[in-house]
PDB file of C-alpha atoms in Angstrom:
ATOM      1  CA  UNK A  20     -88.454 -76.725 -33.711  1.00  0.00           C
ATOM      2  CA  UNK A  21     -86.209 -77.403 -36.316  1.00  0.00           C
ATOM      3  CA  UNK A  22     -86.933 -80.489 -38.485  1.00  0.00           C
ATOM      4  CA  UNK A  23     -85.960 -82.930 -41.362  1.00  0.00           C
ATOM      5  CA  UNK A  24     -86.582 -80.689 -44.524  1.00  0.00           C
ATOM      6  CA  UNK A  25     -86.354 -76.966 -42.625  1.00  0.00           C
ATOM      7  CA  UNK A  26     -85.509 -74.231 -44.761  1.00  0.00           C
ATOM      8  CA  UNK A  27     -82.518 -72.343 -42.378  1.00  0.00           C
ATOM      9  CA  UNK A  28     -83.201 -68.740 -42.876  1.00  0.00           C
ATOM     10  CA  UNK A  29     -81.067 -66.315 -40.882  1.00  0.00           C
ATOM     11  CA  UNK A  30     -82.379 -62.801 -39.716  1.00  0.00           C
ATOM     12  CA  UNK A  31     -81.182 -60.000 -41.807  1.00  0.00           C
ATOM     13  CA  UNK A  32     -77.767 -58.598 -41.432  1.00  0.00           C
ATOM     14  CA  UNK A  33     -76.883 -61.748 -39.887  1.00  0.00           C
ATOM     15  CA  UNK A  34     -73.088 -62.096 -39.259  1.00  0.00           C
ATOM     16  CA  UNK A  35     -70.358 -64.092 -37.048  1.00  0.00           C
ATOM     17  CA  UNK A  36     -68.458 -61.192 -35.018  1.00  0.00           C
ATOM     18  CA  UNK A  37     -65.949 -63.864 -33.748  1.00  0.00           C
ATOM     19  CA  UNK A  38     -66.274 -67.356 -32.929  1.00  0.00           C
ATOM     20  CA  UNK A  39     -69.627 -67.903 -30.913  1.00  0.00           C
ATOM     21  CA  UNK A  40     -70.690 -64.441 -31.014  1.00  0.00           C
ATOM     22  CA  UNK A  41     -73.132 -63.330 -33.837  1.00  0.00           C
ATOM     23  CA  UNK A  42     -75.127 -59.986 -34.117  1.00  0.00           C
ATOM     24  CA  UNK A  43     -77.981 -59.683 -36.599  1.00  0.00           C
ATOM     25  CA  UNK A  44     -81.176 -57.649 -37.031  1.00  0.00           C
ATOM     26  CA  UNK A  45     -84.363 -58.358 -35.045  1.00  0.00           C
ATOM     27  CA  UNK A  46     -85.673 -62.147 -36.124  1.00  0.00           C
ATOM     28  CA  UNK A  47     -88.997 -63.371 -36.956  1.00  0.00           C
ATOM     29  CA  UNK A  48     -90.565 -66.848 -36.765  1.00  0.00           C
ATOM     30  CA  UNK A  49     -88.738 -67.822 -40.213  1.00  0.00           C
ATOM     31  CA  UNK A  50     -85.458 -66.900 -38.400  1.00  0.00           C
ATOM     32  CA  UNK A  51     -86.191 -69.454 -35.418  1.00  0.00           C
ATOM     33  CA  UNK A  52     -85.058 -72.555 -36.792  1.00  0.00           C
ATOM     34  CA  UNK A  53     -81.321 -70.960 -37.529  1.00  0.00           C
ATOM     35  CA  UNK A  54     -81.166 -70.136 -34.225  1.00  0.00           C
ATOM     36  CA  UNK A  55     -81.848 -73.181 -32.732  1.00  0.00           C
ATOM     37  CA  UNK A  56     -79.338 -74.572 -34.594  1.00  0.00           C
ATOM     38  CA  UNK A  57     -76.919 -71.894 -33.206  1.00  0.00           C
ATOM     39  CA  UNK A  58     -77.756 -73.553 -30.034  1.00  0.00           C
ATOM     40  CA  UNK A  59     -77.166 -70.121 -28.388  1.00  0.00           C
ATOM     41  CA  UNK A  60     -77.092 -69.238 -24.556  1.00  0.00           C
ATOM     42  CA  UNK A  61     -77.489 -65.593 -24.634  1.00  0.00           C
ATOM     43  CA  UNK A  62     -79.113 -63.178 -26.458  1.00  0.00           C
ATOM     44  CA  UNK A  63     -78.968 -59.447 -25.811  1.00  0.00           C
ATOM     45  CA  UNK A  64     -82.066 -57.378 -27.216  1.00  0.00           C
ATOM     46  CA  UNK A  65     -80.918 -54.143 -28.673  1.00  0.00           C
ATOM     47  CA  UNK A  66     -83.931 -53.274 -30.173  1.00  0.00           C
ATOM     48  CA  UNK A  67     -86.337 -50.273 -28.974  1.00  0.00           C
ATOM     49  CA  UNK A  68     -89.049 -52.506 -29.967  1.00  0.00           C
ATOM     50  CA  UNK A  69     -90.983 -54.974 -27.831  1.00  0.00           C
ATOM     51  CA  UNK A  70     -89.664 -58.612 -28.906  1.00  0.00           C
ATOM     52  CA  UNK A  71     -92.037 -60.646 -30.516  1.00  0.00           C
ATOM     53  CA  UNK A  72     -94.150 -63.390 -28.905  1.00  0.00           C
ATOM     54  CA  UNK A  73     -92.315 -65.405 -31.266  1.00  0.00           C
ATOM     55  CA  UNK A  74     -88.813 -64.842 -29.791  1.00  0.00           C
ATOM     56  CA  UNK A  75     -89.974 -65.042 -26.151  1.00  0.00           C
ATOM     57  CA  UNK A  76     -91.562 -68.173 -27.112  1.00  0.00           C
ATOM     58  CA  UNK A  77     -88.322 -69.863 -28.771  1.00  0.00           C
ATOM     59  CA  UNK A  78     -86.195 -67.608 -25.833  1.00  0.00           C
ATOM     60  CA  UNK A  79     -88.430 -69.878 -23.023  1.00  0.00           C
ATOM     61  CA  UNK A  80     -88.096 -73.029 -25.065  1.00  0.00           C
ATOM     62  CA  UNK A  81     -84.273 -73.079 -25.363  1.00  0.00           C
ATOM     63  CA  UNK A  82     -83.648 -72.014 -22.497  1.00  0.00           C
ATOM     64  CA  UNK A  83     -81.919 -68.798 -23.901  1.00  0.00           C
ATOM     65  CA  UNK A  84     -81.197 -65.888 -20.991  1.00  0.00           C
ATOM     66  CA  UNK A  85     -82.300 -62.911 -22.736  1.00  0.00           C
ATOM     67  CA  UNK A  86     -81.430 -59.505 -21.058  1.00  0.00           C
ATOM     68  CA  UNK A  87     -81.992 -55.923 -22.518  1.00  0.00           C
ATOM     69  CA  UNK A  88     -79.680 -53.048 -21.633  1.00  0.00           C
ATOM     70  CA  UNK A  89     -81.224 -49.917 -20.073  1.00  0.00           C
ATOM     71  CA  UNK A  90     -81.566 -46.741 -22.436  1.00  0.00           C
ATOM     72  CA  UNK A  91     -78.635 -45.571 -20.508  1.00  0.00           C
ATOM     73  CA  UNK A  92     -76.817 -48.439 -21.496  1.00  0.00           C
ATOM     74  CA  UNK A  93     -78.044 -48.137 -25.026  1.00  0.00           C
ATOM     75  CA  UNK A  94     -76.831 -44.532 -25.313  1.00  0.00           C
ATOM     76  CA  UNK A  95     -73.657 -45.406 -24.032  1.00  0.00           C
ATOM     77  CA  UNK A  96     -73.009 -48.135 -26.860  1.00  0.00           C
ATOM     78  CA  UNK A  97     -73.952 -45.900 -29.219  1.00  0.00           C
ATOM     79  CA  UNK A  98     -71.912 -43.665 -28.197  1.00  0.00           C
ATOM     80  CA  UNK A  99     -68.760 -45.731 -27.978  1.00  0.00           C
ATOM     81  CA  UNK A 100     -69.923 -46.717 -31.743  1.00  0.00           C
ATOM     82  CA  UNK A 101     -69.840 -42.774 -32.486  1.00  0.00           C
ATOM     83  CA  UNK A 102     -66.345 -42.124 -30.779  1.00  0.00           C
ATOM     84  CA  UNK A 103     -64.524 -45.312 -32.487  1.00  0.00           C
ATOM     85  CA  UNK A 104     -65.692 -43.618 -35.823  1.00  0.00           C
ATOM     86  CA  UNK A 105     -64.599 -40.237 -35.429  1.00  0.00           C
ATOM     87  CA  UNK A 106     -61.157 -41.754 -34.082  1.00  0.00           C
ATOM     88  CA  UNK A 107     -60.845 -43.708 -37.535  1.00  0.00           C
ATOM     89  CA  UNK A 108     -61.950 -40.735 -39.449  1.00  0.00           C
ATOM     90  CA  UNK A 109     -59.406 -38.559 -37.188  1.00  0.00           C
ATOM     91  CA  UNK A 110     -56.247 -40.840 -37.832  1.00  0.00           C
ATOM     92  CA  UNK A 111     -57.356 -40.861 -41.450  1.00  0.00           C
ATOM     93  CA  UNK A 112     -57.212 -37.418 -41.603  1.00  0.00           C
ATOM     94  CA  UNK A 113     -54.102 -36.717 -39.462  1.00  0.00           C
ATOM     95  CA  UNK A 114     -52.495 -39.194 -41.901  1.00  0.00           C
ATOM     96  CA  UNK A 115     -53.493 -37.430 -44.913  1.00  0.00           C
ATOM     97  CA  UNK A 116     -52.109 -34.536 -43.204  1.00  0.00           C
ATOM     98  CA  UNK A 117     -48.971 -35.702 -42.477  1.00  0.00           C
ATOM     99  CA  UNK A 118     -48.465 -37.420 -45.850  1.00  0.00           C
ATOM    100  CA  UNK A 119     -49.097 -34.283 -47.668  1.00  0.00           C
ATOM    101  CA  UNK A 120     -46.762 -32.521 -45.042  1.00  0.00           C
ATOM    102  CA  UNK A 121     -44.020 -34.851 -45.522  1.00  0.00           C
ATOM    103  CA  UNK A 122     -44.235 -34.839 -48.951  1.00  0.00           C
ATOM    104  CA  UNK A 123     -43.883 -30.908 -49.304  1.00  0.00           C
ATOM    105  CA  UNK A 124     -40.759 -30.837 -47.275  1.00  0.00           C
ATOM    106  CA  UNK A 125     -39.032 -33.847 -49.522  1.00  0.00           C
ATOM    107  CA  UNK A 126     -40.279 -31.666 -52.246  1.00  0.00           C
ATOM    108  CA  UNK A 127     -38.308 -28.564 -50.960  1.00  0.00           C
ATOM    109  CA  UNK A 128     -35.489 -30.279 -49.710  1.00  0.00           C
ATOM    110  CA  UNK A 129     -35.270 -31.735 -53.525  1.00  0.00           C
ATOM    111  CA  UNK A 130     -35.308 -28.947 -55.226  1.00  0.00           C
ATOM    112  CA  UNK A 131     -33.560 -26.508 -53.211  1.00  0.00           C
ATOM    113  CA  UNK A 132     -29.450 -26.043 -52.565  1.00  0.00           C
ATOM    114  CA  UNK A 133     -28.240 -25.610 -49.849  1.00  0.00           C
ATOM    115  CA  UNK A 134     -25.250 -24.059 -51.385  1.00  0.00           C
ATOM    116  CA  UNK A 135     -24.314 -21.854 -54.120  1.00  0.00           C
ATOM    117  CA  UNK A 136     -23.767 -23.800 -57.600  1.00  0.00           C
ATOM    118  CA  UNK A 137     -23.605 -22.770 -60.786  1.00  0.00           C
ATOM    119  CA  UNK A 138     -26.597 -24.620 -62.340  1.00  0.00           C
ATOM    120  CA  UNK A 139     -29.231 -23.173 -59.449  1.00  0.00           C
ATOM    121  CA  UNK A 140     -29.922 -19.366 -60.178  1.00  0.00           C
ATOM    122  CA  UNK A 141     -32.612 -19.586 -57.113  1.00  0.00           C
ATOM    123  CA  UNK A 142     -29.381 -19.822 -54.643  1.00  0.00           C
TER     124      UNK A 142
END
């Protein structure tokens, strides 16, 4: 598919997640030719959509197993997505917390005696 003089578009929000793993949005026919250069073995379809004749076509030709995970399945990674980001909002949060807690009892240990003295009229 790819040739001498083959412009090597990727699909949109293409990006490495680690080494030999890549996610990206659904690709068209201009997308083929980076992905045979990818030389990929697997590609899972995310996408509520019907792939394209296009991708089933370069899927056959490459010889790339293509699976697609049940709505169940679906749900569930969304749903793992979900809970990841309320845990990051949560520890942000409980941080802010904790700092502002922390810094309210330095505060009050600072400026209060635990003694009598002369230059505190509070005591």
């Amino acid at each position: 598919m790819a040739g001498v003089g083959v412009l090597l578009v990727p699909p949109e929000n293409f990006a490495m997640v680690e080494d030999g793993l890549y996610r990206s949005g659904q690709p068209d026919a201009l997308n083929l030719p980076f992905l045979e250069k990818l030389r990929l073995r697997k590609i899972v379809y995310l996408s509520p959509e019907d792939p394209s004749e296009q991708l089933l076509d370069f899927v056959d030709e490459q010889e790339v197993r293509a699976t697609t995970p049940s709505v169940s399945a679906r749900a569930h990674l969304l749903l793992l997505l979900l809970l990841r980001l309320r845990l990051r909002l949560l520890r942000r949060l409980l941080l802010r917390l904790l700092l502002r807690l922390l810094l309210r009892l330095l505060l009050f240990l600072l400026l209060s005696c635990s003694y009598p003295c002369p230059a505190c009229r509070a005591c």
